């Protein structure tokens, strides 16, 4: 139950995540707030995986929903 964005975070693929971010505003916008089977959004995972530059970008483009709670 993971999106390609979740998999990119788990694999620490910052370049792939940047491609998703750069697509923001195009016809099909990625959902950075979709949760995986553990209730983790892409934003919470990038923080957990210490990919802070990606987290910063998600905040800057307004795609990081700070009110999403994980399953715990």
PDB file of C-alpha atoms in Angstrom:
ATOM      1  CA  UNK A   1       0.000   0.000   0.000  1.00  0.00           C
ATOM      2  CA  UNK A   2       2.786   2.403  -0.833  1.00  0.00           C
ATOM      3  CA  UNK A   3       2.913   4.966  -3.593  1.00  0.00           C
ATOM      4  CA  UNK A   4       5.985   5.415  -5.785  1.00  0.00           C
ATOM      5  CA  UNK A   5       6.777   8.481  -3.682  1.00  0.00           C
ATOM      6  CA  UNK A   6       6.816   6.379  -0.490  1.00  0.00           C
ATOM      7  CA  UNK A   7       9.154   3.865  -2.156  1.00  0.00           C
ATOM      8  CA  UNK A   8      11.462   6.682  -3.273  1.00  0.00           C
ATOM      9  CA  UNK A   9      11.681   7.894   0.337  1.00  0.00           C
ATOM     10  CA  UNK A  10      12.464   4.414   1.680  1.00  0.00           C
ATOM     11  CA  UNK A  11      15.194   4.091  -0.975  1.00  0.00           C
ATOM     12  CA  UNK A  12      16.519   7.586  -0.130  1.00  0.00           C
ATOM     13  CA  UNK A  13      16.108   8.659  -3.754  1.00  0.00           C
ATOM     14  CA  UNK A  14      16.057  12.432  -3.386  1.00  0.00           C
ATOM     15  CA  UNK A  15      16.382  12.992  -7.141  1.00  0.00           C
ATOM     16  CA  UNK A  16      13.211  11.006  -7.845  1.00  0.00           C
ATOM     17  CA  UNK A  17      11.341  12.902  -5.130  1.00  0.00           C
ATOM     18  CA  UNK A  18      12.484  16.182  -6.682  1.00  0.00           C
ATOM     19  CA  UNK A  19      10.931  15.083  -9.985  1.00  0.00           C
ATOM     20  CA  UNK A  20       7.596  14.541  -8.221  1.00  0.00           C
ATOM     21  CA  UNK A  21       7.898  17.973  -6.606  1.00  0.00           C
ATOM     22  CA  UNK A  22       8.715  19.660  -9.912  1.00  0.00           C
ATOM     23  CA  UNK A  23       5.557  18.139 -11.426  1.00  0.00           C
ATOM     24  CA  UNK A  24       3.528  20.166  -8.929  1.00  0.00           C
ATOM     25  CA  UNK A  25       1.088  22.425 -10.744  1.00  0.00           C
ATOM     26  CA  UNK A  26       0.894  20.302 -13.882  1.00  0.00           C
ATOM     27  CA  UNK A  27      -2.215  18.494 -15.057  1.00  0.00           C
ATOM     28  CA  UNK A  28      -1.795  15.552 -12.696  1.00  0.00           C
ATOM     29  CA  UNK A  29      -0.553  16.618  -9.280  1.00  0.00           C
ATOM     30  CA  UNK A  30       0.977  13.987  -6.998  1.00  0.00           C
ATOM     31  CA  UNK A  31      -0.681  13.514  -3.610  1.00  0.00           C
ATOM     32  CA  UNK A  32       2.123  14.059  -1.112  1.00  0.00           C
ATOM     33  CA  UNK A  33      -0.325  13.536   1.766  1.00  0.00           C
ATOM     34  CA  UNK A  34      -1.465  10.022   0.876  1.00  0.00           C
ATOM     35  CA  UNK A  35      -0.633   7.654   3.710  1.00  0.00           C
ATOM     36  CA  UNK A  36       0.967   4.229   3.404  1.00  0.00           C
ATOM     37  CA  UNK A  37      -0.143   1.111   5.298  1.00  0.00           C
ATOM     38  CA  UNK A  38       1.541   2.460   8.433  1.00  0.00           C
ATOM     39  CA  UNK A  39      -0.257   5.795   8.253  1.00  0.00           C
ATOM     40  CA  UNK A  40       2.872   7.644   7.143  1.00  0.00           C
ATOM     41  CA  UNK A  41       2.592  10.487   4.659  1.00  0.00           C
ATOM     42  CA  UNK A  42       5.461  11.276   2.307  1.00  0.00           C
ATOM     43  CA  UNK A  43       6.267  14.334   4.445  1.00  0.00           C
ATOM     44  CA  UNK A  44       6.466  12.358   7.686  1.00  0.00           C
ATOM     45  CA  UNK A  45       8.677   9.772   5.998  1.00  0.00           C
ATOM     46  CA  UNK A  46      11.140  12.310   4.621  1.00  0.00           C
ATOM     47  CA  UNK A  47      11.523  13.708   8.133  1.00  0.00           C
ATOM     48  CA  UNK A  48      11.908  10.221   9.612  1.00  0.00           C
ATOM     49  CA  UNK A  49      14.507   9.303   6.948  1.00  0.00           C
ATOM     50  CA  UNK A  50      16.339  12.604   7.545  1.00  0.00           C
ATOM     51  CA  UNK A  51      15.784  13.855   3.961  1.00  0.00           C
ATOM     52  CA  UNK A  52      15.426  17.390   5.263  1.00  0.00           C
ATOM     53  CA  UNK A  53      16.002  19.233   1.945  1.00  0.00           C
ATOM     54  CA  UNK A  54      13.016  17.360   0.476  1.00  0.00           C
ATOM     55  CA  UNK A  55      10.922  18.143   3.563  1.00  0.00           C
ATOM     56  CA  UNK A  56      11.830  21.808   3.150  1.00  0.00           C
ATOM     57  CA  UNK A  57      10.747  21.737  -0.498  1.00  0.00           C
ATOM     58  CA  UNK A  58       7.404  20.146   0.409  1.00  0.00           C
ATOM     59  CA  UNK A  59       6.829  22.905   2.955  1.00  0.00           C
ATOM     60  CA  UNK A  60       7.824  25.622   0.487  1.00  0.00           C
ATOM     61  CA  UNK A  61       5.399  24.452  -2.213  1.00  0.00           C
ATOM     62  CA  UNK A  62       2.586  24.029   0.309  1.00  0.00           C
ATOM     63  CA  UNK A  63       2.297  20.255  -0.108  1.00  0.00           C
ATOM     64  CA  UNK A  64       3.117  19.172   3.441  1.00  0.00           C
ATOM     65  CA  UNK A  65      -0.037  18.739   5.499  1.00  0.00           C
ATOM     66  CA  UNK A  66       1.146  19.149   9.086  1.00  0.00           C
ATOM     67  CA  UNK A  67      -2.138  17.890  10.559  1.00  0.00           C
ATOM     68  CA  UNK A  68      -1.908  14.285   9.309  1.00  0.00           C
ATOM     69  CA  UNK A  69      -1.443  11.783  12.127  1.00  0.00           C
ATOM     70  CA  UNK A  70       0.119   8.353  11.726  1.00  0.00           C
ATOM     71  CA  UNK A  71      -1.649   5.189  12.847  1.00  0.00           C
ATOM     72  CA  UNK A  72      -0.226   5.486  16.364  1.00  0.00           C
TER      73      UNK A  72
END
